[in-house]
CSV table of C-alpha atoms in Angstrom, one decimal:
chain,number,residue,atom,x,y,z
A,1,MET,CA,-16.1,16.2,-26.4
A,2,SER,CA,-16.1,19.5,-24.6
A,3,THR,CA,-17.7,19.2,-21.2
A,4,HIS,CA,-16.4,22.2,-19.3
A,5,THR,CA,-16.5,25.9,-19.9
A,6,PRO,CA,-13.3,27.0,-21.8
A,7,ILE,CA,-11.1,29.7,-20.3
A,8,THR,CA,-10.3,32.5,-22.8
A,9,GLY,CA,-8.1,35.6,-22.6
A,10,ARG,CA,-5.9,34.6,-19.6
A,11,PRO,CA,-3.8,31.8,-18.2
A,12,VAL,CA,-5.4,29.0,-16.2
A,13,ARG,CA,-5.2,29.9,-12.5
A,14,VAL,CA,-3.9,27.0,-10.4
A,15,ALA,CA,-3.7,26.4,-6.6
A,16,LEU,CA,-1.4,23.8,-5.1
A,17,VAL,CA,-2.4,21.7,-2.1
A,18,GLY,CA,0.6,19.9,-0.7
A,19,ALA,CA,4.0,21.4,-1.6
A,20,GLY,CA,6.2,18.3,-1.4
A,21,ASN,CA,8.4,16.9,-4.1
A,22,ARG,CA,5.5,16.0,-6.4
A,23,GLY,CA,3.6,19.2,-5.9
A,24,LEU,CA,6.6,21.4,-6.5
A,25,THR,CA,7.5,19.4,-9.6
A,26,TYR,CA,4.1,20.2,-11.1
A,27,ALA,CA,4.3,23.8,-10.0
A,28,GLU,CA,7.6,24.2,-11.8
A,29,TRP,CA,5.9,23.6,-15.1
A,30,ILE,CA,3.3,26.1,-14.3
A,31,LYS,CA,5.8,28.8,-13.4
A,32,ALA,CA,7.8,28.0,-16.6
A,33,HIS,CA,4.8,28.6,-18.8
A,34,PRO,CA,3.2,31.9,-17.6
A,35,GLU,CA,1.4,32.3,-20.9
A,36,ARG,CA,-0.5,29.0,-20.2
A,37,ALA,CA,-0.9,28.9,-16.4
A,38,GLU,CA,-0.4,30.9,-13.2
A,39,LEU,CA,0.3,29.5,-9.7
A,40,VAL,CA,-2.0,31.7,-7.6
A,41,ALA,CA,-1.9,29.9,-4.2
A,42,VAL,CA,-0.3,27.2,-2.1
A,43,ALA,CA,-1.7,25.4,0.9
A,44,ASP,CA,0.7,23.4,3.1
A,45,PRO,CA,1.3,23.4,6.9
A,46,ARG,CA,5.1,23.8,6.5
A,47,PRO,CA,6.3,27.4,6.0
A,48,ALA,CA,9.4,26.3,4.1
A,49,ALA,CA,7.3,24.2,1.7
A,50,ARG,CA,5.0,27.2,1.1
A,51,ALA,CA,8.0,29.4,0.4
A,52,ALA,CA,9.5,26.9,-2.0
A,53,ALA,CA,6.3,27.0,-4.0
A,54,GLY,CA,6.5,30.7,-4.5
A,55,ALA,CA,2.8,31.5,-4.9
A,56,PRO,CA,1.4,34.9,-4.1
A,57,ALA,CA,-1.2,33.5,-1.7
A,58,GLU,CA,-0.2,31.1,1.1
A,59,PHE,CA,-2.4,29.1,3.4
A,60,ASP,CA,-1.5,26.5,6.1
A,61,ASP,CA,-4.6,24.5,5.2
A,62,TRP,CA,-6.7,23.8,2.1
A,63,ARG,CA,-10.0,24.9,3.5
A,64,PRO,CA,-9.7,28.6,2.7
A,65,LEU,CA,-9.6,27.5,-1.0
A,66,VAL,CA,-13.1,26.1,-0.5
A,67,GLU,CA,-14.4,29.1,1.3
A,68,ASN,CA,-13.0,31.5,-1.3
A,69,ARG,CA,-12.6,30.2,-4.8
A,70,ILE,CA,-9.5,31.9,-6.2
A,71,ALA,CA,-8.4,29.5,-8.9
A,72,ASP,CA,-9.8,27.5,-11.8
A,73,ALA,CA,-8.0,24.3,-10.8
A,74,VAL,CA,-6.3,22.7,-7.9
A,75,ILE,CA,-3.4,20.2,-7.8
A,76,VAL,CA,-3.8,17.9,-4.7
A,77,ALA,CA,-0.4,16.4,-3.9
A,78,THR,CA,-0.8,15.6,-0.2
A,79,GLN,CA,0.3,12.2,1.2
A,80,ASP,CA,-1.8,9.2,0.2
A,81,ARG,CA,-4.0,9.1,3.2
A,82,PHE,CA,-5.0,12.8,3.0
A,83,HIS,CA,-6.6,13.0,-0.4
A,84,VAL,CA,-10.3,12.2,0.3
A,85,GLU,CA,-11.4,15.2,2.3
A,86,PRO,CA,-9.8,18.0,0.2
A,87,VAL,CA,-10.6,16.4,-3.2
A,88,LEU,CA,-14.3,16.0,-2.3
A,89,ALA,CA,-14.6,19.5,-0.8
A,90,LEU,CA,-12.7,21.2,-3.7
A,91,ALA,CA,-14.7,19.3,-6.3
A,92,GLY,CA,-17.9,20.4,-4.5
A,93,ALA,CA,-16.6,24.0,-4.8
A,94,GLY,CA,-16.3,23.6,-8.5
A,95,TYR,CA,-12.5,23.3,-9.0
A,96,ALA,CA,-11.0,21.2,-11.8
A,97,ILE,CA,-8.7,18.8,-9.9
A,98,LEU,CA,-5.4,17.0,-10.7
A,99,ALA,CA,-4.8,14.4,-7.9
A,100,GLU,CA,-1.6,12.6,-7.0
A,101,LYS,CA,-1.7,8.8,-7.1
A,102,PRO,CA,-2.8,6.7,-5.4
A,103,LEU,CA,-6.1,8.3,-4.9
A,104,ALA,CA,-6.6,6.6,-1.5
A,105,PRO,CA,-5.3,3.6,0.4
A,106,SER,CA,-8.6,1.7,0.5
A,107,GLU,CA,-11.3,0.7,-2.0
A,108,GLU,CA,-14.0,2.4,-0.1
A,109,GLU,CA,-12.2,5.8,0.0
A,110,THR,CA,-11.1,5.5,-3.7
A,111,ARG,CA,-14.7,4.9,-4.7
A,112,ARG,CA,-15.8,7.9,-2.6
A,113,ILE,CA,-13.5,10.1,-4.5
A,114,VAL,CA,-14.5,8.8,-7.9
A,115,GLU,CA,-18.2,9.0,-7.2
A,116,GLY,CA,-17.8,12.5,-5.6
A,117,VAL,CA,-16.0,14.1,-8.5
A,118,GLU,CA,-18.3,12.5,-11.0
A,119,ARG,CA,-21.3,13.8,-9.1
A,120,ALA,CA,-19.7,17.3,-8.9
A,121,GLY,CA,-19.2,17.2,-12.7
A,122,VAL,CA,-15.7,18.7,-12.5
A,123,LEU,CA,-12.7,17.9,-14.7
A,124,PHE,CA,-10.7,15.4,-12.8
A,125,ALA,CA,-7.3,13.8,-13.6
A,126,VAL,CA,-5.0,11.5,-11.8
A,127,CYS,CA,-1.2,11.7,-11.9
A,128,HIS,CA,-0.5,8.5,-13.7
A,129,VAL,CA,2.5,10.1,-15.3
A,130,MET,CA,3.6,7.0,-17.2
A,131,ARG,CA,0.7,7.4,-19.6
A,132,TYR,CA,2.2,10.7,-20.8
A,133,THR,CA,5.8,9.9,-21.6
A,134,PRO,CA,7.2,9.9,-25.2
A,135,TYR,CA,8.2,6.3,-24.6
A,136,THR,CA,4.7,5.3,-23.8
A,137,ASP,CA,3.5,7.1,-26.9
A,138,LEU,CA,6.0,5.0,-29.0
A,139,VAL,CA,5.0,1.7,-27.4
A,140,LYS,CA,1.3,2.5,-27.8
A,141,GLU,CA,1.9,3.4,-31.5
A,142,VAL,CA,3.6,0.1,-32.2
A,143,VAL,CA,0.9,-1.9,-30.4
A,144,ASP,CA,-1.9,-0.1,-32.1
A,145,SER,CA,-0.3,-0.4,-35.5
A,146,GLY,CA,-1.1,-4.1,-35.6
A,147,VAL,CA,2.5,-5.2,-36.4
A,148,LEU,CA,2.4,-7.5,-33.4
A,149,GLY,CA,-0.8,-9.2,-34.7
A,150,GLN,CA,-3.2,-10.4,-32.0
A,151,LEU,CA,-2.0,-9.4,-28.6
A,152,VAL,CA,-1.4,-12.5,-26.4
A,153,SER,CA,0.6,-11.6,-23.3
A,154,LEU,CA,2.8,-9.1,-21.6
A,155,ASP,CA,5.7,-9.3,-19.1
A,156,HIS,CA,6.5,-6.1,-17.1
A,157,LEU,CA,9.2,-5.4,-14.5
A,158,GLU,CA,9.4,-2.4,-12.2
A,159,PRO,CA,13.1,-2.2,-11.0
A,160,VAL,CA,12.6,0.1,-8.0
A,161,GLY,CA,16.3,0.4,-7.2
A,162,TRP,CA,18.1,-0.7,-4.0
A,163,TRP,CA,18.8,2.8,-2.8
A,164,HIS,CA,15.4,4.2,-3.9
A,165,TYR,CA,13.6,1.5,-2.0
A,166,ALA,CA,15.8,2.1,1.1
A,167,HIS,CA,15.1,5.9,0.8
A,168,SER,CA,11.4,5.9,0.2
A,169,TYR,CA,10.1,2.6,1.5
A,170,VAL,CA,12.4,1.7,4.4
A,171,ARG,CA,13.1,5.1,5.9
A,172,GLY,CA,10.7,7.4,4.0
A,173,PRO,CA,7.0,8.2,4.2
A,174,TRP,CA,5.8,5.1,2.3
A,175,ARG,CA,7.5,2.6,4.6
A,176,SER,CA,4.4,1.7,6.5
A,177,GLU,CA,1.0,0.4,5.2
A,178,LYS,CA,-0.7,2.0,8.2
A,179,ASP,CA,0.7,5.4,7.5
A,180,SER,CA,0.6,5.4,3.7
A,181,SER,CA,-0.6,2.4,1.6
A,182,PRO,CA,0.5,-1.0,0.4
A,183,MET,CA,3.7,-0.9,-1.7
A,184,LEU,CA,1.8,-2.1,-4.8
A,185,LEU,CA,-0.6,0.7,-4.6
A,186,ALA,CA,1.9,3.4,-3.6
A,187,LYS,CA,4.5,2.6,-6.2
A,188,SER,CA,2.9,0.4,-8.9
A,189,CYS,CA,-0.7,1.5,-9.5
A,190,HIS,CA,1.2,3.4,-12.2
A,191,ASP,CA,2.2,0.1,-13.7
A,192,LEU,CA,-1.2,-1.6,-13.5
A,193,ASP,CA,-2.7,1.5,-15.1
A,194,TRP,CA,0.0,1.5,-17.9
A,195,ILE,CA,-0.5,-2.2,-18.6
A,196,THR,CA,-4.2,-1.6,-19.2
A,197,TYR,CA,-3.5,1.5,-21.3
A,198,ILE,CA,-1.0,-0.3,-23.6
A,199,MET,CA,-2.9,-3.5,-23.9
A,200,GLY,CA,-6.3,-1.9,-24.4
A,201,GLY,CA,-8.2,-4.0,-21.9
A,202,ARG,CA,-9.0,-4.1,-18.2
A,203,ILE,CA,-7.5,-6.5,-15.6
A,204,GLU,CA,-10.2,-9.1,-14.8
A,205,GLN,CA,-8.4,-11.6,-12.5
A,206,VAL,CA,-5.2,-11.5,-10.5
A,207,THR,CA,-3.2,-13.6,-8.2
A,208,GLY,CA,0.3,-13.1,-6.7
A,209,PHE,CA,2.9,-13.4,-4.1
A,210,GLY,CA,5.4,-11.2,-2.2
A,211,GLY,CA,6.6,-10.0,1.1
A,212,LEU,CA,9.2,-8.2,3.1
A,213,LYS,CA,12.2,-10.5,2.8
A,214,HIS,CA,15.4,-8.6,3.4
A,215,PHE,CA,14.9,-5.4,5.4
A,216,ARG,CA,14.3,-7.0,8.7
A,217,PRO,CA,16.2,-6.9,12.1
A,218,GLU,CA,17.4,-10.5,11.8
A,219,ASN,CA,19.2,-9.6,8.6
A,220,ALA,CA,21.2,-6.7,10.1
A,221,PRO,CA,25.0,-7.2,9.5
A,222,ALA,CA,27.0,-8.4,12.5
A,223,GLY,CA,28.4,-5.4,14.4
A,224,SER,CA,25.9,-2.9,12.9
A,225,ALA,CA,24.3,-0.1,15.0
A,226,GLU,CA,21.0,1.6,15.3
A,227,ARG,CA,22.1,4.5,13.2
A,228,CYS,CA,24.5,4.6,10.2
A,229,LEU,CA,26.6,7.4,11.6
A,230,ASP,CA,27.4,5.2,14.7
A,231,CYS,CA,27.9,2.0,12.7
A,232,ALA,CA,31.3,0.2,12.5
A,233,VAL,CA,30.3,-1.7,9.3
A,234,GLU,CA,28.5,1.2,7.5
A,235,ALA,CA,31.2,1.5,4.8
A,236,ASP,CA,30.4,-2.0,3.6
A,237,CYS,CA,26.6,-1.7,3.6
A,238,PRO,CA,24.8,-0.9,0.3
A,239,TYR,CA,22.1,0.8,2.3
A,240,SER,CA,24.4,3.2,4.1
A,241,ALA,CA,22.6,6.6,4.5
A,242,PRO,CA,25.9,8.6,4.4
A,243,LYS,CA,26.8,6.8,1.1
A,244,LEU,CA,23.4,7.6,-0.3
A,245,TYR,CA,23.0,11.3,0.7
A,246,LEU,CA,26.4,12.9,1.2
A,247,PRO,CA,27.7,12.4,-2.4
A,248,THR,CA,24.5,13.7,-3.8
A,249,LEU,CA,24.7,16.9,-1.7
A,250,ARG,CA,28.4,17.4,-2.6
A,251,GLU,CA,28.0,16.8,-6.3
A,252,LYS,CA,24.5,18.2,-7.0
A,253,GLY,CA,23.5,20.3,-4.0
A,254,ALA,CA,20.2,20.2,-2.1
A,255,VAL,CA,18.2,18.2,-4.6
A,256,TRP,CA,16.0,15.1,-4.4
A,257,PRO,CA,16.4,12.8,-2.4
A,258,VAL,CA,18.4,15.0,0.0
A,259,THR,CA,15.5,17.5,0.1
A,260,HIS,CA,13.4,14.7,1.6
A,261,VAL,CA,15.9,14.3,4.4
A,262,THR,CA,16.3,17.9,5.5
A,263,GLU,CA,15.4,21.4,4.7
A,264,ALA,CA,19.1,22.4,5.3
A,265,THR,CA,21.3,22.9,2.3
A,266,ASP,CA,24.7,22.2,3.9
A,267,GLU,CA,26.6,19.2,5.1
A,268,ALA,CA,26.2,20.0,8.8
A,269,GLY,CA,22.5,20.2,8.4
A,270,LEU,CA,22.3,16.9,6.5
A,271,LEU,CA,24.4,15.1,9.1
A,272,LYS,CA,22.2,16.5,11.9
A,273,ALA,CA,19.2,15.0,10.1
A,274,LEU,CA,20.9,11.7,9.7
A,275,ARG,CA,21.8,11.6,13.4
A,276,GLU,CA,18.3,12.5,14.6
A,277,GLY,CA,15.7,11.7,11.9
A,278,PRO,CA,14.3,8.6,10.2
A,279,TYR,CA,16.7,8.7,7.2
A,280,GLY,CA,19.7,7.9,9.4
A,281,VAL,CA,18.2,4.8,11.0
A,282,CYS,CA,19.7,1.4,10.0
A,283,ALA,CA,17.8,0.0,7.1
A,284,TYR,CA,17.4,-3.2,9.0
A,285,ARG,CA,16.0,-1.5,12.1
A,286,SER,CA,13.3,0.8,10.8
A,287,ASP,CA,9.6,0.4,11.5
A,288,ASN,CA,8.9,-0.5,7.8
A,289,ASP,CA,6.5,-3.2,6.8
A,290,VAL,CA,5.8,-2.8,3.1
A,291,VAL,CA,6.9,-5.6,0.7
A,292,ASP,CA,10.3,-5.5,-1.0
A,293,HIS,CA,9.3,-7.9,-3.7
A,294,GLN,CA,6.0,-8.8,-5.3
A,295,VAL,CA,4.9,-10.7,-8.4
A,296,LEU,CA,1.5,-10.8,-10.1
A,297,ALA,CA,-0.2,-13.0,-12.7
A,298,MET,CA,-3.2,-11.4,-14.4
A,299,GLN,CA,-5.8,-12.1,-16.9
A,300,LEU,CA,-7.0,-9.2,-19.0
A,301,THR,CA,-9.9,-8.7,-21.4
A,302,ASP,CA,-10.3,-11.4,-24.2
A,303,GLY,CA,-8.0,-13.9,-22.4
A,304,VAL,CA,-4.9,-11.8,-22.7
A,305,THR,CA,-2.4,-12.6,-19.9
A,306,ALA,CA,0.1,-10.4,-18.1
A,307,THR,CA,2.8,-10.8,-15.5
A,308,PHE,CA,4.2,-8.0,-13.3
A,309,GLN,CA,7.2,-8.0,-11.0
A,310,MET,CA,8.2,-5.2,-8.6
A,311,VAL,CA,11.5,-5.7,-6.8
A,312,ALA,CA,13.7,-3.5,-4.7
A,313,PHE,CA,17.0,-5.2,-5.5
A,314,THR,CA,17.9,-3.6,-8.8
A,315,GLU,CA,19.6,-0.5,-10.1
A,316,GLN,CA,17.1,2.4,-10.2
A,317,THR,CA,16.2,2.5,-13.9
A,318,HIS,CA,13.4,2.3,-16.4
A,319,ARG,CA,10.7,-0.3,-16.5
A,320,GLN,CA,11.4,-3.3,-18.7
A,321,THR,CA,8.6,-4.7,-20.8
A,322,ARG,CA,8.0,-7.5,-23.3
A,323,ILE,CA,4.8,-7.8,-25.3
A,324,PHE,CA,4.0,-11.0,-27.2
A,325,GLY,CA,1.7,-11.0,-30.2
A,326,SER,CA,0.7,-13.6,-32.8
A,327,HIS,CA,2.8,-11.9,-35.5
A,328,GLY,CA,5.6,-10.2,-33.6
A,329,TRP,CA,7.0,-9.3,-30.2
A,330,LEU,CA,8.2,-6.1,-28.6
A,331,ILE,CA,11.0,-5.5,-26.1
A,332,GLY,CA,11.1,-2.0,-24.4
A,333,ASP,CA,13.5,-0.6,-21.8
A,334,GLY,CA,12.2,3.0,-21.5
A,335,GLU,CA,14.7,4.4,-24.0
A,336,ARG,CA,14.3,2.1,-27.0
A,337,VAL,CA,11.8,-0.3,-28.4
A,338,THR,CA,12.8,-3.3,-30.4
A,339,VAL,CA,10.2,-5.0,-32.6
A,340,GLN,CA,10.6,-8.3,-34.4
A,341,ASP,CA,8.1,-9.0,-37.2
A,342,PHE,CA,7.6,-12.8,-37.5
A,343,ARG,CA,6.3,-12.3,-41.1
A,344,THR,CA,9.6,-10.9,-42.4
A,345,GLY,CA,12.0,-12.1,-39.7
A,346,GLU,CA,13.3,-8.5,-39.4
A,347,SER,CA,13.9,-6.6,-36.2
A,348,THR,CA,13.4,-2.8,-36.0
A,349,VAL,CA,14.9,-0.7,-33.3
A,350,HIS,CA,13.1,2.6,-32.4
A,351,GLU,CA,15.5,4.9,-30.4
A,352,LEU,CA,14.3,7.6,-28.1
A,353,GLY,CA,17.5,8.3,-26.3
A,354,ALA,CA,18.3,8.7,-22.6
A,355,SER,CA,15.5,10.1,-20.4
A,356,GLY,CA,15.0,10.2,-16.6
A,357,SER,CA,13.3,7.3,-15.0
A,358,ASN,CA,12.5,8.7,-11.6
A,359,ALA,CA,11.0,11.7,-9.8
A,360,ALA,CA,14.2,13.7,-9.9
A,361,ASP,CA,14.3,13.4,-13.6
A,362,GLY,CA,10.7,14.2,-14.4
A,363,HIS,CA,9.8,10.6,-15.1
A,364,GLY,CA,11.0,10.6,-18.6
A,365,GLY,CA,9.0,13.6,-19.6
A,366,GLY,CA,5.8,12.3,-18.0
A,367,ASP,CA,5.5,15.0,-15.3
A,368,ALA,CA,5.6,17.9,-17.7
A,369,ALA,CA,3.3,16.3,-20.3
A,370,LEU,CA,0.8,15.4,-17.6
A,371,VAL,CA,0.5,19.0,-16.3
A,372,GLU,CA,0.4,20.4,-19.8
A,373,ALA,CA,-2.5,18.0,-20.7
A,374,PHE,CA,-4.4,19.0,-17.6
A,375,VAL,CA,-3.9,22.7,-18.2
A,376,THR,CA,-5.0,22.2,-21.8
A,377,ALA,CA,-8.1,20.4,-20.7
A,378,VAL,CA,-9.0,23.2,-18.2
A,379,ALA,CA,-8.3,26.0,-20.7
A,380,THR,CA,-10.2,24.4,-23.6
A,381,GLY,CA,-12.9,22.7,-21.8
A,382,ASP,CA,-12.0,19.5,-23.6
A,383,SER,CA,-11.6,16.6,-21.1
A,384,GLY,CA,-10.3,14.5,-23.9
A,385,ALA,CA,-6.8,16.0,-23.3
A,386,VAL,CA,-6.6,14.0,-20.1
A,387,ARG,CA,-5.6,10.3,-20.4
A,388,SER,CA,-6.2,9.4,-16.8
A,389,GLY,CA,-9.7,10.3,-15.7
A,390,PRO,CA,-11.6,9.0,-12.6
A,391,ALA,CA,-13.2,5.9,-14.1
A,392,THR,CA,-9.9,4.8,-15.8
A,393,SER,CA,-7.9,5.3,-12.6
A,394,LEU,CA,-10.5,3.4,-10.5
A,395,GLY,CA,-9.8,0.3,-12.6
A,396,SER,CA,-6.1,0.2,-11.8
A,397,HIS,CA,-6.8,0.9,-8.1
A,398,LEU,CA,-9.3,-1.9,-7.9
A,399,ALA,CA,-6.8,-4.3,-9.5
A,400,ALA,CA,-4.2,-3.3,-6.9
A,401,PHE,CA,-6.7,-3.9,-4.0
A,402,ALA,CA,-7.6,-7.3,-5.5
A,403,ALA,CA,-3.9,-8.2,-5.9
A,404,GLU,CA,-3.3,-7.4,-2.2
A,405,ARG,CA,-6.2,-9.7,-1.2
A,406,ALA,CA,-4.7,-12.4,-3.4
A,407,ARG,CA,-1.3,-12.0,-1.8
A,408,HIS,CA,-2.7,-12.2,1.7
A,409,THR,CA,-5.1,-15.1,1.1
A,410,GLY,CA,-3.2,-17.2,-1.5
A,411,THR,CA,-6.2,-17.0,-3.9
A,412,VAL,CA,-7.1,-15.8,-7.4
A,413,GLN,CA,-9.2,-12.7,-7.1
A,414,THR,CA,-11.8,-11.3,-9.5
A,415,VAL,CA,-11.3,-7.5,-10.1
A,416,PRO,CA,-14.7,-5.7,-9.9
A,417,ALA,CA,-15.8,-4.2,-13.2
A,418,GLN,CA,-16.2,-0.8,-11.5
């Protein structure tokens, strides 16, 4: 259903608020498709970040975009705790908005955003990129085909990756619940959203367990130091910062995750950042407090059950999923889907081929497909192009908040029905 005025005769004009890794990734698609969209402005307090975006208009704050509407749409890709104010103000100014996940670190703030954009009547999408990948399309097609029969249960694993966890959640911006949000929300509201999308029902009840088990001072190796560059046992540590960042810089240049560590593009600049900044601190001596493992048990609509596990101690790879139905089961690993039909006893393998599983690789095509869907919705006035609207995203956020309450209290929590 068309609910917004279509844009005809020109590309969609987009402004970017927050030119970090995620914002610049979305901006790349816009700049690669000038016939579809145009990046007209960037707002970020960091001069280097604004320069990297390459927009004709630059601001060190988002407020000028409210005072002078110069675009049709805005991508809000600031840190988790800085979404509420710009999203509400920009929605009030009439912009269509694409907001990075999670929407906010608390239920109250998340509800404020959803209620605010709905009241403003603007097109609003959330960056749940997993909904938009070719792999997800394949899994959804199989599930919706009925070959599995009646859906009964799902088991889903998010293998964060030992080095990715150390980078982003021990040393990086998401290491502290106070400064960002709980790990489940920051990393895995994607997954809770994906589970509901695939299974076709909402999460009604949840319980779970988890904590910060390994990355603690008492687990530091004997003879280790405050920083990796001063450490006598660094060479034997899987979480060594030099082992993580130097080979990437030497082999691939200044790409993610090196670009999170320093704006410098040479080895001397990287070593300086490791000597002085948070990414060179011993992984056992950081100020991190987010969990490094967490498990959930959930009940969905119509008595369907699901389990979810997020764990740091894996290779950094695709999610792993098993779906159990009355007439068949599905096993998926992000690149292929295997389906066994109980009626015939036959197994069918659907191959998609290799695709990137993380932010550096475009999330298996999800990043590009998300922005394309958003631009299409803005251009045509058809919000149906967006798979991750405000009410839908609110559901996965509420499930994450309930799961955190369950973890802290050892209880089963009911997820509010919006």
